Short mmCIF file of C-alpha atoms in Angstrom, two decimals:
data_model
loop_
_atom_site.label_atom_id
_atom_site.label_comp_id
_atom_site.label_asym_id
_atom_site.label_seq_id
_atom_site.Cartn_x
_atom_site.Cartn_y
_atom_site.Cartn_z
CA MET T 1 -92.11 41.81 -76.15
CA THR T 2 -89.21 39.37 -75.28
CA ALA T 3 -87.80 39.21 -71.77
CA ALA T 4 -84.91 41.46 -72.69
CA GLU T 5 -87.43 44.09 -74.12
CA LEU T 6 -89.43 43.85 -70.92
CA VAL T 7 -86.28 44.31 -68.95
CA LEU T 8 -85.31 47.50 -70.80
CA LYS T 9 -88.69 48.97 -71.50
CA ASP T 10 -88.26 51.66 -68.87
CA LYS T 11 -85.94 52.96 -66.10
CA GLU T 12 -87.87 51.54 -63.12
CA THR T 13 -86.45 48.52 -61.40
CA LYS T 14 -88.73 45.59 -62.19
CA PHE T 15 -89.43 42.41 -60.47
CA SER T 16 -89.31 38.77 -61.64
CA PHE T 17 -89.00 35.37 -59.81
CA GLU T 18 -88.25 31.67 -60.46
CA LEU T 19 -90.34 28.60 -59.59
CA LEU T 20 -89.87 24.92 -59.17
CA PRO T 21 -92.53 22.62 -60.73
CA PRO T 22 -94.30 20.63 -57.99
CA LEU T 23 -92.99 17.16 -56.91
CA LYS T 24 -94.47 14.29 -58.82
CA GLY T 25 -97.75 13.31 -57.22
CA ASN T 26 -98.57 17.02 -56.34
CA ASN T 27 -100.86 19.26 -58.27
CA ILE T 28 -100.34 22.81 -59.60
CA ASP T 29 -102.14 24.50 -56.68
CA LYS T 30 -98.90 25.22 -54.58
CA VAL T 31 -97.37 26.93 -57.72
CA PHE T 32 -100.61 28.90 -58.17
CA LYS T 33 -100.49 30.00 -54.52
CA THR T 34 -96.94 31.26 -54.87
CA ILE T 35 -97.95 33.34 -57.86
CA ASP T 36 -101.12 34.56 -56.14
CA SER T 37 -98.87 35.93 -53.23
CA LEU T 38 -96.39 37.59 -55.59
CA LYS T 39 -98.39 38.82 -58.64
CA GLU T 40 -99.28 42.20 -57.13
CA PHE T 41 -95.55 43.17 -57.56
CA ASN T 42 -96.11 43.08 -61.37
CA PRO T 43 -93.56 40.28 -62.27
CA GLN T 44 -92.43 40.88 -65.75
CA PHE T 45 -91.84 37.26 -66.08
CA ILE T 46 -91.80 33.90 -64.24
CA ASN T 47 -88.87 31.43 -64.80
CA ILE T 48 -89.66 27.65 -64.56
CA THR T 49 -87.00 25.36 -63.71
CA SER T 50 -86.13 22.10 -65.61
CA HIS T 51 -84.85 18.93 -63.97
CA ARG T 52 -83.02 16.21 -65.45
CA GLU T 53 -83.62 12.45 -64.67
CA GLU T 54 -82.37 10.69 -61.54
CA TYR T 55 -81.49 7.05 -61.16
CA LYS T 56 -82.30 4.61 -58.41
CA PHE T 57 -81.27 0.94 -58.11
CA GLU T 58 -83.78 -1.86 -57.31
CA THR T 59 -83.54 -5.51 -56.90
CA ASN T 60 -85.99 -7.23 -59.45
CA ASP T 61 -87.99 -10.44 -58.79
CA LYS T 62 -85.04 -12.49 -60.11
CA GLY T 63 -82.52 -11.11 -57.56
CA PHE T 64 -80.72 -8.89 -60.06
CA VAL T 65 -80.03 -5.19 -59.45
CA GLU T 66 -81.65 -2.93 -62.03
CA LYS T 67 -80.99 0.69 -62.69
CA LYS T 68 -84.14 2.72 -63.25
CA VAL T 69 -84.82 6.24 -64.44
CA VAL T 70 -86.77 8.49 -62.09
CA ARG T 71 -88.20 11.98 -62.90
CA LYS T 72 -89.33 13.55 -59.57
CA ARG T 73 -91.13 16.55 -61.19
CA PRO T 74 -93.60 17.10 -64.02
CA GLY T 75 -92.55 18.61 -67.23
CA THR T 76 -91.69 22.20 -67.44
CA VAL T 77 -93.51 22.85 -70.52
CA ALA T 78 -96.84 21.82 -69.05
CA VAL T 79 -96.20 23.95 -65.85
CA ALA T 80 -95.22 26.98 -68.09
CA ALA T 81 -98.43 26.49 -70.29
CA SER T 82 -100.73 26.29 -67.13
CA ILE T 83 -99.15 29.39 -65.70
CA GLN T 84 -99.34 31.55 -68.86
CA ASN T 85 -103.05 30.59 -69.51
CA LYS T 86 -104.11 31.33 -66.02
CA TYR T 87 -102.33 34.49 -65.38
CA GLY T 88 -101.15 36.08 -68.78
CA ILE T 89 -97.85 36.59 -67.25
CA LYS T 90 -94.83 35.70 -69.66
CA VAL T 91 -93.08 32.53 -68.63
CA ILE T 92 -89.65 31.43 -69.37
CA PRO T 93 -89.22 27.70 -69.15
CA HIS T 94 -85.62 26.51 -68.60
CA ILE T 95 -84.38 24.33 -71.47
CA ILE T 96 -81.42 22.20 -70.35
CA SER T 97 -79.07 20.08 -72.19
CA ARG T 98 -78.14 17.42 -69.37
CA GLY T 99 -80.65 14.78 -69.05
CA PHE T 100 -82.31 15.36 -72.37
CA THR T 101 -81.57 14.25 -75.94
CA LYS T 102 -81.49 16.70 -78.84
CA ALA T 103 -84.70 15.07 -80.08
CA GLU T 104 -86.39 15.57 -76.84
CA THR T 105 -85.42 19.26 -76.69
CA GLU T 106 -86.63 19.75 -80.22
CA TYR T 107 -89.97 18.25 -79.21
CA ALA T 108 -90.22 20.41 -76.23
CA LEU T 109 -89.56 23.52 -78.38
CA ILE T 110 -92.14 22.43 -80.96
CA ASP T 111 -94.62 22.15 -78.06
CA LEU T 112 -93.71 25.53 -76.75
CA ASN T 113 -94.00 27.11 -80.08
CA PHE T 114 -97.55 25.43 -80.41
CA LEU T 115 -98.41 26.88 -77.02
CA GLY T 116 -97.32 30.36 -77.92
CA ILE T 117 -94.40 30.42 -75.50
CA HIS T 118 -91.27 31.78 -77.18
CA ASP T 119 -88.93 32.83 -74.37
CA VAL T 120 -86.47 30.21 -72.94
CA LEU T 121 -83.42 30.14 -70.73
CA VAL T 122 -80.86 27.97 -72.34
CA LEU T 123 -78.77 26.17 -69.70
CA ARG T 124 -76.39 23.17 -69.60
CA GLY T 125 -78.01 21.96 -66.50
CA ASP T 126 -76.71 20.62 -63.19
CA ASP T 127 -74.08 18.09 -63.16
CA THR T 128 -74.35 17.10 -59.60
CA HIS T 129 -73.69 13.41 -58.86
CA LYS T 130 -72.43 13.12 -62.44
CA ASP T 131 -70.84 9.85 -61.57
CA LYS T 132 -74.54 8.31 -61.43
CA TYR T 133 -75.32 9.49 -64.98
CA PRO T 134 -74.21 7.99 -68.29
CA ALA T 135 -71.68 9.80 -70.19
CA ARG T 136 -72.94 12.32 -72.87
CA ASP T 137 -72.87 11.48 -76.49
CA GLU T 138 -73.65 12.98 -79.83
CA SER T 139 -77.41 12.33 -79.23
CA CYS T 140 -77.18 15.10 -76.50
CA ASN T 141 -75.95 18.73 -76.46
CA ASN T 142 -73.04 18.78 -73.95
CA TYR T 143 -72.90 22.44 -73.48
CA ALA T 144 -75.27 25.49 -73.49
CA ILE T 145 -73.57 26.97 -76.63
CA GLU T 146 -74.58 23.69 -78.41
CA LEU T 147 -78.08 24.06 -77.14
CA ALA T 148 -78.24 27.67 -78.27
CA GLU T 149 -77.31 26.61 -81.74
CA GLN T 150 -80.07 24.14 -81.72
CA VAL T 151 -82.49 26.77 -80.91
CA ASN T 152 -80.80 28.97 -83.54
CA ASN T 153 -81.40 26.20 -86.23
CA LEU T 154 -84.95 25.72 -85.23
CA ASN T 155 -85.66 29.46 -85.49
CA LYS T 156 -84.48 29.09 -89.18
CA GLY T 157 -86.81 26.09 -89.75
CA VAL T 158 -83.99 23.48 -89.72
CA TYR T 159 -84.82 20.29 -87.78
CA LEU T 160 -82.65 17.43 -86.61
CA ASP T 161 -83.75 15.09 -89.12
CA GLY T 162 -82.61 17.48 -91.87
CA THR T 163 -86.20 18.76 -92.61
CA SER T 164 -86.26 22.44 -93.72
CA LEU T 165 -89.56 24.34 -93.00
CA ASP T 166 -90.71 27.71 -92.87
CA PRO T 167 -89.17 29.54 -89.77
CA PHE T 168 -91.76 29.88 -86.91
CA ASP T 169 -93.76 33.10 -87.10
CA THR T 170 -92.27 34.06 -83.79
CA PRO T 171 -88.75 32.88 -83.17
CA PHE T 172 -87.47 31.87 -79.82
CA ALA T 173 -85.67 34.57 -77.83
CA TYR T 174 -83.38 33.23 -75.11
CA GLY T 175 -81.07 34.10 -72.26
CA VAL T 176 -78.14 32.31 -70.74
CA ALA T 177 -76.60 31.89 -67.27
CA GLY T 178 -73.67 34.02 -66.08
CA TYR T 179 -71.59 33.44 -62.70
CA PRO T 180 -70.35 36.49 -60.86
CA GLU T 181 -68.12 34.11 -58.86
CA LYS T 182 -67.27 32.20 -61.99
CA HIS T 183 -68.59 28.65 -62.85
CA GLU T 184 -67.26 25.99 -60.70
CA GLU T 185 -65.64 24.24 -63.52
CA ALA T 186 -64.09 27.22 -65.10
CA PRO T 187 -60.27 27.63 -64.36
CA ASN T 188 -60.73 31.42 -63.87
CA LEU T 189 -63.26 34.30 -64.42
CA ASP T 190 -61.59 35.38 -67.70
CA SER T 191 -61.91 31.87 -69.18
CA ASP T 192 -65.68 31.67 -68.00
CA LEU T 193 -66.33 35.32 -69.50
CA SER T 194 -64.99 34.05 -72.93
CA PHE T 195 -67.62 31.30 -72.90
CA LEU T 196 -70.33 33.57 -71.93
CA LYS T 197 -69.33 35.98 -74.69
CA ALA T 198 -69.72 33.05 -77.10
CA LYS T 199 -73.24 32.31 -75.97
CA VAL T 200 -74.11 36.15 -76.29
CA ASP T 201 -72.54 36.25 -79.74
CA ALA T 202 -74.65 33.17 -80.74
CA GLY T 203 -77.86 35.08 -79.94
CA ALA T 204 -78.36 35.28 -76.22
CA GLU T 205 -80.45 38.43 -75.46
CA TYR T 206 -79.62 38.69 -71.80
CA VAL T 207 -77.62 37.07 -68.89
CA MET T 208 -79.36 35.73 -65.84
CA THR T 209 -76.78 35.59 -63.00
CA GLN T 210 -76.33 32.62 -60.53
CA MET T 211 -77.51 33.71 -57.00
CA PHE T 212 -74.94 35.94 -54.99
CA PHE T 213 -74.98 37.36 -51.53
CA ASP T 214 -72.33 40.15 -52.09
CA ASN T 215 -73.54 42.85 -54.48
CA GLN T 216 -70.07 43.98 -55.16
CA LYS T 217 -69.43 40.67 -56.90
CA TYR T 218 -72.25 41.46 -59.25
CA TYR T 219 -71.22 44.99 -59.96
CA ASP T 220 -67.58 43.76 -60.77
CA PHE T 221 -68.93 40.95 -62.97
CA VAL T 222 -70.97 43.44 -64.91
CA LYS T 223 -67.95 45.67 -65.41
CA LYS T 224 -65.80 42.85 -66.52
CA CYS T 225 -68.46 41.73 -68.96
CA ARG T 226 -68.62 45.27 -70.36
CA ALA T 227 -65.01 45.37 -70.89
CA ASN T 228 -65.29 41.98 -72.77
CA GLY T 229 -67.89 43.18 -75.11
CA ILE T 230 -70.91 41.57 -73.50
CA ASN T 231 -73.46 44.29 -73.69
CA VAL T 232 -76.88 42.74 -73.15
CA PRO T 233 -78.76 43.06 -69.98
CA ILE T 234 -77.30 41.30 -67.01
CA ILE T 235 -80.04 40.22 -64.59
CA PRO T 236 -79.05 40.04 -60.90
CA GLY T 237 -80.53 36.93 -59.17
CA ILE T 238 -80.77 36.93 -55.45
CA LYS T 239 -82.53 34.81 -52.86
CA PRO T 240 -83.52 35.15 -49.16
CA ILE T 241 -81.90 32.45 -47.09
CA THR T 242 -84.61 30.60 -44.96
CA THR T 243 -83.10 27.58 -43.24
CA ALA T 244 -79.79 27.11 -41.24
CA ASN T 245 -78.67 24.29 -43.59
CA GLN T 246 -78.53 26.71 -46.49
CA LEU T 247 -75.57 28.41 -44.97
CA THR T 248 -73.37 25.45 -46.17
CA VAL T 249 -75.62 23.88 -48.83
CA LEU T 250 -76.11 26.73 -50.93
CA PRO T 251 -72.24 27.61 -51.42
CA LYS T 252 -71.74 23.87 -52.10
CA ILE T 253 -74.43 23.37 -54.73
CA PHE T 254 -74.25 26.92 -56.48
CA SER T 255 -70.73 27.79 -55.77
CA CYS T 256 -71.46 31.02 -54.18
CA GLU T 257 -69.84 32.73 -51.13
CA ILE T 258 -71.70 34.00 -48.12
CA PRO T 259 -70.15 37.05 -46.72
CA GLU T 260 -68.87 36.54 -43.21
CA ASP T 261 -70.97 39.34 -41.75
CA PHE T 262 -74.02 37.61 -43.02
CA ALA T 263 -72.65 34.12 -42.04
CA LYS T 264 -72.08 35.36 -38.49
CA GLU T 265 -75.57 36.49 -38.12
CA LEU T 266 -76.92 33.31 -39.40
CA ARG T 267 -74.78 31.31 -37.01
CA LYS T 268 -76.42 33.17 -34.16
CA CYS T 269 -79.91 32.16 -35.04
CA LYS T 270 -81.35 29.63 -32.61
CA ASP T 271 -84.03 28.28 -35.11
CA ASN T 272 -85.26 28.70 -38.71
CA ASP T 273 -87.63 31.38 -37.84
CA GLN T 274 -84.81 33.61 -36.64
CA VAL T 275 -82.91 32.42 -39.93
CA LYS T 276 -85.81 33.46 -42.08
CA GLN T 277 -85.81 37.01 -40.41
CA VAL T 278 -82.10 37.52 -40.87
CA GLY T 279 -82.27 36.19 -44.52
CA VAL T 280 -85.17 38.59 -45.21
CA GLU T 281 -83.18 41.53 -43.80
CA TRP T 282 -79.98 40.71 -45.76
CA CYS T 283 -81.82 40.13 -48.98
CA THR T 284 -83.83 43.43 -48.60
CA GLN T 285 -80.58 45.37 -48.23
CA GLN T 286 -79.26 43.52 -51.35
CA ALA T 287 -82.26 44.46 -53.20
CA LEU T 288 -82.41 48.12 -51.95
CA ASP T 289 -78.76 48.58 -53.03
CA LEU T 290 -79.29 46.99 -56.48
CA LYS T 291 -82.35 49.36 -57.07
CA LYS T 292 -80.29 52.31 -55.91
CA ASN T 293 -77.69 51.38 -58.43
CA GLY T 294 -80.19 51.45 -61.32
CA VAL T 295 -80.60 47.79 -62.27
CA PRO T 296 -83.38 47.35 -64.60
CA ILE T 297 -84.83 44.23 -62.80
CA ILE T 298 -84.08 42.02 -59.79
CA HIS T 299 -84.71 38.21 -60.23
CA PHE T 300 -85.64 36.35 -57.20
CA TYR T 301 -84.87 32.68 -56.73
CA THR T 302 -87.76 31.65 -54.53
CA MET T 303 -87.22 27.93 -54.21
CA MET T 304 -90.68 28.06 -52.78
CA ALA T 305 -89.74 30.57 -50.04
CA THR T 306 -92.57 32.65 -50.97
CA ALA T 307 -93.43 34.35 -47.63
CA SER T 308 -89.72 35.58 -47.46
CA THR T 309 -89.65 36.73 -50.87
CA ARG T 310 -93.02 38.64 -50.40
CA LYS T 311 -91.44 40.43 -47.32
CA VAL T 312 -88.48 41.58 -49.36
CA ALA T 313 -90.69 42.67 -52.23
CA GLU T 314 -93.02 44.70 -49.82
CA ALA T 315 -89.94 46.60 -48.64
CA VAL T 316 -88.50 47.24 -52.19
CA TYR T 317 -91.32 47.78 -54.61
#
């Protein structure tokens, strides 16, 4: 079954979560420990994030400053394959346009097909520090809709070099991102929803939301999506806050508001142990409310906050 089919297979509120590949130089053990801690809650799938290149500047032996490409984490394809082979749980690697050429994307999809992994999450990718990156050109997909079109073409057996082959036995199914508080670059939510509908019309089978801390924003978002003809599953994504600096970092990076009632409690905390406790309590109430309102699945952005995610899951599932 595809991810969308798993989400809709029964009325029970299901569990899924997202993982970061380990930093370069580390092995897969930390990822496996996270899965071991959460697998008892029967995750329907595990998302694996993908990360674009970064740049650093170094002075060479001739005294000239050179810009060098740095990739801080191993490839998402390898991590996804390791997880699926070890656990037999559906994995959904992120496929992003920023930082990867169309050719690199095609090779990644070819590898995934070879490995029997046919669900992906199609994303434009983070544009943080975009001033440090080269301008996008025709060798790259600039937006998620273009990336979706590349996946569609490959499903038809159409490759970048013009080669036409038989379609894959199992075509790729994909989801896309949605933003209950609108994408940071969108002028308004209505405009943002029009772009989201275009991605769904292109073939996206579900929408995965950006993290949010106010459930009403999610409910309002779903209502507006339905009014705009977006009728695929809309999966809510939530996260337990675990450190004091996330009070300011998360809104900045992910363009999501933290409700003042929650922010007040976090500001009272004297250390991160107290922050974790408050974060678990808030996230648990979010999850229970979502479950009460019949969402088909709740997706947790762990960001390696395994212990906190487990505490929430124990209270909800």
